[in-house]
Amino acid sequence: MPPYRPSEPYRPSQSYEQAEPYEQAEPYEQAEPYGTPAGGPRRAQTTPSGHSGYGDPFAPNGPYQPLDPAKRGGGYSPYDPALYARPAPAPAPPRRRRPRSFIGVLTVLLAFIIGGIVMAAQARTAAGVSPTIVGGAMLITIGAGLLIAAWWGRGAGLVAAGTFVALLVGTGLMLGGVPSNVGSSEWVPSSVAEASRHFDAGLGDGRLDLSELELEPGSTTTFTASVKAGELVVIVPPTARVEVRASSKVGDITLDQSVQSGVDVRVREVLPPEVRPEGEPATIVLDLRSGLGDIEVRRAA
């Protein structure tokens, strides 16, 4: 093992006062920057609200533009809230429209054609046109069309048409037919030969005056009269025996001082003569009908 070599003796270093001073560094504001961004130094920009923003960006990702707080609903933020908002729901698909159906129109036209045919056929008969039969034929046609249309779910229009025709049929049933006369009518038969005709007041008021009729003693004469809607008054001579057969769907039936009223009123009654004739009294048979109205039988004064 080699022997240790003796070290040099300790020599003290220079004192602080004897050392050379350090160089004075330049102030921070006057110092040269370490590097310059690409495209030159950035330019500070100020937004309309007074906030400082960024100017030209570093290459190559520019250019960016500072956000304008005036266009925002809330406070200023460098981030666009639209990027973090919940996405709008997807629009609902457009409703598919069903193609139009012509079943209802064809059914209504066919119902009117059939109703016209039935009406023309009834006009040639002695009974005349019956709205009940005509409306019934139309209702059957509309009902058949409604069954066909309901299979495809298109029967709403036919329901309205069927309701309208049903109301017409109900009105016809109440009136007992199509009114042939409108207004006030007055008949004064002078002979028994006129008893063969039918006295129809139609829609309005009718007055049948039999007080001047010359009747053979013991004879029987029948008169027929009716009113669809209104009032029918029959005046009979005081010396005649009167047999009344009257009916009213809705209304009153008055015989002298007796009154019966309601719905579907029927009266069969015999009125004896008020004044006894010299011979056997003549008989007058009254067959009276009313749809929506009143019937009155009274003696001549």
mmCIF file of C-alpha atoms in Angstrom:
data_model
loop_
_atom_site.group_PDB
_atom_site.id
_atom_site.type_symbol
_atom_site.label_atom_id
_atom_site.label_comp_id
_atom_site.label_asym_id
_atom_site.label_seq_id
_atom_site.Cartn_x
_atom_site.Cartn_y
_atom_site.Cartn_z
ATOM 1 C CA MET A 1 0.000 0.000 0.000
ATOM 2 C CA PRO A 2 1.612 3.337 -1.091
ATOM 3 C CA PRO A 3 2.158 5.939 1.491
ATOM 4 C CA TYR A 4 -0.044 9.000 1.632
ATOM 5 C CA ARG A 5 1.254 12.150 0.007
ATOM 6 C CA PRO A 6 1.104 15.167 2.166
ATOM 7 C CA SER A 7 -1.378 17.834 1.060
ATOM 8 C CA GLU A 8 -0.657 21.461 0.359
ATOM 9 C CA PRO A 9 -1.047 23.789 3.218
ATOM 10 C CA TYR A 10 -4.355 25.737 3.543
ATOM 11 C CA ARG A 11 -4.418 29.115 1.970
ATOM 12 C CA PRO A 12 -7.350 31.362 2.779
ATOM 13 C CA SER A 13 -9.445 32.737 -0.151
ATOM 14 C CA GLN A 14 -10.071 36.342 -0.989
ATOM 15 C CA SER A 15 -12.371 38.258 1.226
ATOM 16 C CA TYR A 16 -15.751 39.508 0.042
ATOM 17 C CA GLU A 17 -14.523 42.996 -0.256
ATOM 18 C CA GLN A 18 -11.557 41.911 -2.408
ATOM 19 C CA ALA A 19 -13.683 39.831 -4.876
ATOM 20 C CA GLU A 20 -14.707 41.192 -8.296
ATOM 21 C CA PRO A 21 -18.350 42.365 -8.422
ATOM 22 C CA TYR A 22 -21.025 40.556 -10.581
ATOM 23 C CA GLU A 23 -22.317 42.173 -13.741
ATOM 24 C CA GLN A 24 -25.589 44.113 -13.288
ATOM 25 C CA ALA A 25 -28.502 42.454 -15.254
ATOM 26 C CA GLU A 26 -30.809 44.533 -17.466
ATOM 27 C CA PRO A 27 -34.354 45.304 -16.231
ATOM 28 C CA TYR A 28 -37.087 42.812 -17.238
ATOM 29 C CA GLU A 29 -38.934 45.340 -19.378
ATOM 30 C CA GLN A 30 -35.749 46.095 -21.394
ATOM 31 C CA ALA A 31 -34.658 42.504 -21.799
ATOM 32 C CA GLU A 32 -34.634 40.896 -25.205
ATOM 33 C CA PRO A 33 -37.271 38.097 -25.547
ATOM 34 C CA TYR A 34 -35.969 34.614 -25.947
ATOM 35 C CA GLY A 35 -38.049 33.879 -29.073
ATOM 36 C CA THR A 36 -40.514 35.470 -31.476
ATOM 37 C CA PRO A 37 -43.794 33.739 -32.469
ATOM 38 C CA ALA A 38 -44.277 32.736 -36.096
ATOM 39 C CA GLY A 39 -45.730 35.546 -38.135
ATOM 40 C CA GLY A 40 -44.347 38.232 -35.862
ATOM 41 C CA PRO A 41 -45.273 39.330 -32.375
ATOM 42 C CA ARG A 42 -48.891 39.181 -31.296
ATOM 43 C CA ARG A 43 -51.006 42.311 -31.232
ATOM 44 C CA ALA A 44 -53.227 42.901 -28.246
ATOM 45 C CA GLN A 45 -56.902 43.462 -29.091
ATOM 46 C CA THR A 46 -59.764 44.797 -27.042
ATOM 47 C CA THR A 47 -63.436 43.702 -27.387
ATOM 48 C CA PRO A 48 -66.328 46.249 -27.472
ATOM 49 C CA SER A 49 -66.966 45.588 -23.767
ATOM 50 C CA GLY A 50 -63.403 46.534 -22.819
ATOM 51 C CA HIS A 51 -62.006 43.010 -22.255
ATOM 52 C CA SER A 52 -58.632 42.069 -23.653
ATOM 53 C CA GLY A 53 -58.633 39.327 -26.225
ATOM 54 C CA TYR A 54 -56.120 37.410 -28.268
ATOM 55 C CA GLY A 55 -54.932 38.674 -31.579
ATOM 56 C CA ASP A 56 -53.351 36.778 -34.411
ATOM 57 C CA PRO A 57 -52.771 33.129 -33.430
ATOM 58 C CA PHE A 58 -49.680 31.044 -33.763
ATOM 59 C CA ALA A 59 -49.285 29.375 -37.125
ATOM 60 C CA PRO A 60 -50.551 27.131 -38.583
ATOM 61 C CA ASN A 61 -53.933 26.855 -36.773
ATOM 62 C CA GLY A 62 -55.276 30.382 -37.235
ATOM 63 C CA PRO A 63 -56.818 32.648 -37.608
ATOM 64 C CA TYR A 64 -58.928 32.786 -34.428
ATOM 65 C CA GLN A 65 -61.181 35.688 -33.602
ATOM 66 C CA PRO A 66 -62.024 36.917 -30.105
ATOM 67 C CA LEU A 67 -65.618 36.237 -28.998
ATOM 68 C CA ASP A 68 -67.930 39.234 -28.828
ATOM 69 C CA PRO A 69 -69.703 39.387 -25.418
ATOM 70 C CA ALA A 70 -72.444 41.599 -26.906
ATOM 71 C CA LYS A 71 -73.766 38.573 -28.813
ATOM 72 C CA ARG A 72 -74.067 36.441 -25.702
ATOM 73 C CA GLY A 73 -77.123 36.133 -23.477
ATOM 74 C CA GLY A 74 -75.110 35.867 -20.253
ATOM 75 C CA GLY A 75 -71.734 37.025 -19.011
ATOM 76 C CA TYR A 76 -68.549 36.955 -20.989
ATOM 77 C CA SER A 77 -66.704 33.683 -21.407
ATOM 78 C CA PRO A 78 -63.992 32.674 -23.870
ATOM 79 C CA TYR A 79 -65.882 29.436 -24.497
ATOM 80 C CA ASP A 80 -68.950 29.104 -26.721
ATOM 81 C CA PRO A 81 -71.837 27.581 -24.646
ATOM 82 C CA ALA A 82 -73.482 26.303 -27.814
ATOM 83 C CA LEU A 83 -70.806 23.607 -27.965
ATOM 84 C CA TYR A 84 -71.914 22.230 -24.585
ATOM 85 C CA ALA A 85 -75.703 22.678 -24.899
ATOM 86 C CA ARG A 86 -78.109 19.749 -25.014
ATOM 87 C CA PRO A 87 -78.802 18.724 -28.607
ATOM 88 C CA ALA A 88 -82.224 19.666 -29.991
ATOM 89 C CA PRO A 89 -84.748 16.813 -30.189
ATOM 90 C CA ALA A 90 -85.232 15.191 -33.529
ATOM 91 C CA PRO A 91 -88.287 16.511 -35.434
ATOM 92 C CA ALA A 92 -91.345 14.277 -35.424
ATOM 93 C CA PRO A 93 -91.951 12.466 -38.675
ATOM 94 C CA PRO A 94 -94.703 14.052 -40.802
ATOM 95 C CA ARG A 95 -98.136 12.524 -40.332
ATOM 96 C CA ARG A 96 -99.143 10.435 -43.237
ATOM 97 C CA ARG A 97 -102.402 11.643 -44.743
ATOM 98 C CA ARG A 98 -104.867 9.031 -45.786
ATOM 99 C CA PRO A 99 -106.091 9.233 -49.344
ATOM 100 C CA ARG A 100 -109.546 10.735 -49.773
ATOM 101 C CA SER A 101 -112.432 8.335 -50.085
ATOM 102 C CA PHE A 102 -115.341 8.872 -52.459
ATOM 103 C CA ILE A 103 -117.582 6.230 -50.872
ATOM 104 C CA GLY A 104 -119.552 8.819 -48.907
ATOM 105 C CA VAL A 105 -120.174 11.089 -51.898
ATOM 106 C CA LEU A 106 -121.208 8.197 -54.123
ATOM 107 C CA THR A 107 -123.515 6.807 -51.430
ATOM 108 C CA VAL A 108 -125.300 10.141 -50.922
ATOM 109 C CA LEU A 109 -125.747 10.612 -54.672
ATOM 110 C CA LEU A 110 -127.092 7.080 -55.004
ATOM 111 C CA ALA A 111 -129.500 7.695 -52.099
ATOM 112 C CA PHE A 112 -130.892 10.811 -53.798
ATOM 113 C CA ILE A 113 -131.287 8.932 -57.079
ATOM 114 C CA ILE A 114 -133.182 6.091 -55.405
ATOM 115 C CA GLY A 115 -135.324 8.565 -53.462
ATOM 116 C CA GLY A 116 -136.197 10.378 -56.695
ATOM 117 C CA ILE A 117 -137.162 7.119 -58.391
ATOM 118 C CA VAL A 118 -139.433 6.123 -55.487
ATOM 119 C CA MET A 119 -140.999 9.595 -55.413
ATOM 120 C CA ALA A 120 -141.698 9.523 -59.151
ATOM 121 C CA ALA A 121 -143.293 6.094 -58.833
ATOM 122 C CA GLN A 122 -145.520 7.213 -55.947
ATOM 123 C CA ALA A 123 -146.627 10.367 -57.730
ATOM 124 C CA ARG A 124 -148.541 8.221 -60.234
ATOM 125 C CA THR A 125 -150.607 6.530 -57.522
ATOM 126 C CA ALA A 126 -153.778 7.839 -55.884
ATOM 127 C CA ALA A 127 -152.182 7.870 -52.429
ATOM 128 C CA GLY A 128 -149.577 10.381 -53.530
ATOM 129 C CA VAL A 129 -146.031 10.777 -52.312
ATOM 130 C CA SER A 130 -145.249 9.412 -48.864
ATOM 131 C CA PRO A 131 -142.128 10.925 -47.270
ATOM 132 C CA THR A 132 -141.879 7.901 -45.011
ATOM 133 C CA ILE A 133 -141.404 5.498 -47.906
ATOM 134 C CA VAL A 134 -139.073 7.844 -49.788
ATOM 135 C CA GLY A 135 -136.967 8.519 -46.698
ATOM 136 C CA GLY A 136 -136.905 4.838 -45.817
ATOM 137 C CA ALA A 137 -135.490 3.958 -49.229
ATOM 138 C CA MET A 138 -132.811 6.626 -48.821
ATOM 139 C CA LEU A 139 -131.964 5.418 -45.326
ATOM 140 C CA ILE A 140 -131.502 1.853 -46.554
ATOM 141 C CA THR A 141 -129.094 3.084 -49.224
ATOM 142 C CA ILE A 142 -127.123 5.220 -46.772
ATOM 143 C CA GLY A 143 -126.994 2.350 -44.279
ATOM 144 C CA ALA A 144 -125.534 0.009 -46.895
ATOM 145 C CA GLY A 145 -122.930 2.605 -47.835
ATOM 146 C CA LEU A 146 -122.126 3.160 -44.167
ATOM 147 C CA LEU A 147 -121.384 -0.530 -43.689
ATOM 148 C CA ILE A 148 -118.990 -0.461 -46.628
ATOM 149 C CA ALA A 149 -117.299 2.775 -45.555
ATOM 150 C CA ALA A 150 -116.940 1.660 -41.933
ATOM 151 C CA TRP A 151 -114.726 -1.213 -43.102
ATOM 152 C CA TRP A 152 -112.104 1.390 -44.067
ATOM 153 C CA GLY A 153 -112.989 3.819 -41.264
ATOM 154 C CA ARG A 154 -114.545 6.434 -43.537
ATOM 155 C CA GLY A 155 -118.163 6.597 -42.356
ATOM 156 C CA ALA A 156 -118.249 9.928 -40.488
ATOM 157 C CA GLY A 157 -119.885 11.855 -43.332
ATOM 158 C CA LEU A 158 -122.511 9.191 -43.909
ATOM 159 C CA VAL A 159 -123.517 9.293 -40.248
ATOM 160 C CA ALA A 160 -124.416 12.980 -40.630
ATOM 161 C CA ALA A 161 -126.325 12.312 -43.860
ATOM 162 C CA GLY A 162 -128.217 9.419 -42.278
ATOM 163 C CA THR A 163 -129.143 11.567 -39.276
ATOM 164 C CA PHE A 164 -130.504 14.289 -41.548
ATOM 165 C CA VAL A 165 -132.626 11.841 -43.551
ATOM 166 C CA ALA A 166 -133.866 10.219 -40.335
ATOM 167 C CA LEU A 167 -135.048 13.621 -39.106
ATOM 168 C CA LEU A 168 -136.896 14.143 -42.378
ATOM 169 C CA VAL A 169 -138.528 10.745 -42.062
ATOM 170 C CA GLY A 170 -139.555 11.505 -38.477
ATOM 171 C CA THR A 171 -141.061 14.811 -39.556
ATOM 172 C CA GLY A 172 -142.896 13.073 -42.380
ATOM 173 C CA LEU A 173 -144.296 10.506 -39.979
ATOM 174 C CA MET A 174 -145.543 13.301 -37.757
ATOM 175 C CA LEU A 175 -147.141 15.226 -40.593
ATOM 176 C CA GLY A 176 -148.510 12.163 -42.327
ATOM 177 C CA GLY A 177 -147.189 13.105 -45.769
ATOM 178 C CA VAL A 178 -146.058 16.019 -47.879
ATOM 179 C CA PRO A 179 -148.329 19.068 -47.384
ATOM 180 C CA SER A 180 -150.272 19.888 -50.543
ATOM 181 C CA ASN A 181 -151.588 23.245 -49.299
ATOM 182 C CA VAL A 182 -150.012 26.027 -47.287
ATOM 183 C CA GLY A 183 -152.016 28.722 -45.551
ATOM 184 C CA SER A 184 -155.672 29.045 -44.590
ATOM 185 C CA SER A 185 -158.417 27.034 -46.316
ATOM 186 C CA GLU A 186 -162.209 27.189 -45.960
ATOM 187 C CA TRP A 187 -164.786 24.855 -47.499
ATOM 188 C CA VAL A 188 -168.574 25.262 -47.466
ATOM 189 C CA PRO A 189 -170.193 22.262 -49.217
ATOM 190 C CA SER A 190 -173.747 22.885 -50.400
ATOM 191 C CA SER A 191 -174.678 19.354 -51.518
ATOM 192 C CA VAL A 192 -174.046 15.775 -50.496
ATOM 193 C CA ALA A 193 -172.193 15.182 -53.782
ATOM 194 C CA GLU A 194 -169.213 17.141 -52.473
ATOM 195 C CA ALA A 195 -168.728 14.636 -49.667
ATOM 196 C CA SER A 196 -166.712 12.406 -51.990
ATOM 197 C CA ARG A 197 -163.738 14.787 -52.051
ATOM 198 C CA HIS A 198 -160.972 14.902 -49.479
ATOM 199 C CA PHE A 199 -160.558 18.198 -47.659
ATOM 200 C CA ASP A 200 -156.859 18.664 -46.881
ATOM 201 C CA ALA A 201 -155.669 21.793 -45.088
ATOM 202 C CA GLY A 202 -152.012 20.860 -45.553
ATOM 203 C CA LEU A 203 -149.789 23.232 -43.614
ATOM 204 C CA GLY A 204 -151.988 25.855 -41.989
ATOM 205 C CA ASP A 205 -155.593 26.259 -40.851
ATOM 206 C CA GLY A 206 -158.627 24.520 -42.348
ATOM 207 C CA ARG A 207 -162.351 25.264 -41.764
ATOM 208 C CA LEU A 208 -165.045 22.859 -42.995
ATOM 209 C CA ASP A 209 -168.514 24.416 -42.622
ATOM 210 C CA LEU A 210 -171.373 21.892 -42.972
ATOM 211 C CA SER A 211 -174.055 24.099 -41.430
ATOM 212 C CA GLU A 212 -175.645 24.951 -44.810
ATOM 213 C CA LEU A 213 -175.714 21.344 -46.024
ATOM 214 C CA GLU A 214 -179.155 19.959 -46.912
ATOM 215 C CA LEU A 215 -179.483 16.401 -45.626
ATOM 216 C CA GLU A 216 -182.249 13.889 -46.175
ATOM 217 C CA PRO A 217 -183.903 12.598 -42.988
ATOM 218 C CA GLY A 218 -182.302 9.318 -41.890
ATOM 219 C CA SER A 219 -179.439 9.588 -44.420
ATOM 220 C CA THR A 220 -175.750 9.019 -43.631
ATOM 221 C CA THR A 221 -173.036 11.152 -45.195
ATOM 222 C CA THR A 222 -169.275 10.768 -44.628
ATOM 223 C CA PHE A 223 -166.778 13.604 -44.844
ATOM 224 C CA THR A 224 -162.994 13.196 -44.745
ATOM 225 C CA ALA A 225 -160.680 16.036 -43.737
ATOM 226 C CA SER A 226 -157.086 16.310 -42.563
ATOM 227 C CA VAL A 227 -154.332 18.747 -41.642
ATOM 228 C CA LYS A 228 -150.590 18.053 -41.651
ATOM 229 C CA ALA A 229 -149.611 20.837 -39.269
ATOM 230 C CA GLY A 230 -152.008 23.452 -37.980
ATOM 231 C CA GLU A 231 -155.663 23.474 -36.948
ATOM 232 C CA LEU A 232 -158.757 21.838 -38.427
ATOM 233 C CA VAL A 233 -162.224 23.109 -37.433
ATOM 234 C CA VAL A 234 -165.454 21.364 -38.506
ATOM 235 C CA ILE A 235 -168.855 23.029 -38.017
ATOM 236 C CA VAL A 236 -171.894 20.728 -38.079
ATOM 237 C CA PRO A 237 -175.644 21.574 -38.123
ATOM 238 C CA PRO A 238 -177.456 21.377 -34.745
ATOM 239 C CA THR A 239 -180.117 18.976 -36.098
ATOM 240 C CA ALA A 240 -177.673 16.269 -37.271
ATOM 241 C CA ARG A 241 -176.386 13.253 -35.440
ATOM 242 C CA VAL A 242 -172.571 13.347 -35.678
ATOM 243 C CA GLU A 243 -170.262 10.359 -35.469
ATOM 244 C CA VAL A 244 -166.650 11.484 -34.986
ATOM 245 C CA ARG A 245 -163.598 9.349 -35.745
ATOM 246 C CA ALA A 246 -160.578 11.563 -35.142
ATOM 247 C CA SER A 247 -156.879 10.977 -34.548
ATOM 248 C CA SER A 248 -153.939 13.286 -33.916
ATOM 249 C CA LYS A 249 -150.277 12.325 -33.661
ATOM 250 C CA VAL A 250 -149.450 15.361 -31.534
ATOM 251 C CA GLY A 251 -152.147 17.834 -30.512
ATOM 252 C CA ASP A 252 -155.644 18.337 -29.087
ATOM 253 C CA ILE A 253 -159.033 16.967 -30.119
ATOM 254 C CA THR A 254 -162.001 19.068 -28.992
ATOM 255 C CA LEU A 255 -165.610 17.843 -29.277
ATOM 256 C CA ASP A 256 -168.005 20.511 -28.051
ATOM 257 C CA GLN A 257 -166.712 21.054 -24.493
ATOM 258 C CA SER A 258 -164.629 17.855 -24.245
ATOM 259 C CA VAL A 259 -160.869 18.105 -24.883
ATOM 260 C CA GLN A 260 -158.345 15.292 -25.205
ATOM 261 C CA SER A 261 -154.673 16.076 -25.778
ATOM 262 C CA GLY A 262 -151.329 14.326 -25.938
ATOM 263 C CA VAL A 263 -149.440 12.114 -28.347
ATOM 264 C CA ASP A 264 -151.229 9.721 -30.699
ATOM 265 C CA VAL A 265 -154.694 10.758 -29.531
ATOM 266 C CA ARG A 266 -157.647 8.790 -30.931
ATOM 267 C CA VAL A 267 -161.314 9.602 -30.389
ATOM 268 C CA ARG A 268 -164.474 7.744 -31.438
ATOM 269 C CA GLU A 269 -167.620 9.414 -30.187
ATOM 270 C CA VAL A 270 -171.222 10.032 -31.233
ATOM 271 C CA LEU A 271 -172.786 13.449 -30.670
ATOM 272 C CA PRO A 272 -176.611 13.467 -30.542
ATOM 273 C CA PRO A 273 -178.475 16.349 -32.224
ATOM 274 C CA GLU A 274 -178.861 19.476 -30.155
ATOM 275 C CA VAL A 275 -182.178 20.358 -31.843
ATOM 276 C CA ARG A 276 -184.625 17.532 -32.541
ATOM 277 C CA PRO A 277 -185.688 17.543 -36.196
ATOM 278 C CA GLU A 278 -189.223 16.861 -37.446
ATOM 279 C CA GLY A 279 -188.308 13.448 -38.802
ATOM 280 C CA GLU A 280 -185.497 10.994 -38.243
ATOM 281 C CA PRO A 281 -182.214 12.869 -37.806
ATOM 282 C CA ALA A 282 -179.581 12.609 -40.525
ATOM 283 C CA THR A 283 -176.150 11.237 -39.623
ATOM 284 C CA ILE A 284 -172.840 12.880 -40.503
ATOM 285 C CA VAL A 285 -169.721 10.743 -40.198
ATOM 286 C CA LEU A 286 -166.508 12.735 -39.770
ATOM 287 C CA ASP A 287 -163.201 11.017 -40.499
ATOM 288 C CA LEU A 288 -160.606 13.530 -39.309
ATOM 289 C CA ARG A 289 -156.786 13.252 -39.240
ATOM 290 C CA SER A 290 -154.087 15.557 -37.874
ATOM 291 C CA GLY A 291 -150.324 15.181 -37.931
ATOM 292 C CA LEU A 292 -149.049 18.005 -35.770
ATOM 293 C CA GLY A 293 -152.010 20.136 -34.783
ATOM 294 C CA ASP A 294 -155.484 20.408 -33.295
ATOM 295 C CA ILE A 295 -158.930 19.174 -34.333
ATOM 296 C CA GLU A 296 -162.161 20.819 -33.212
ATOM 297 C CA VAL A 297 -165.784 19.845 -33.920
ATOM 298 C CA ARG A 298 -168.500 22.264 -32.845
ATOM 299 C CA ARG A 299 -172.148 23.046 -33.564
ATOM 300 C CA ALA A 300 -173.275 25.938 -35.687
ATOM 301 C CA ALA A 301 -174.773 28.830 -33.737
#
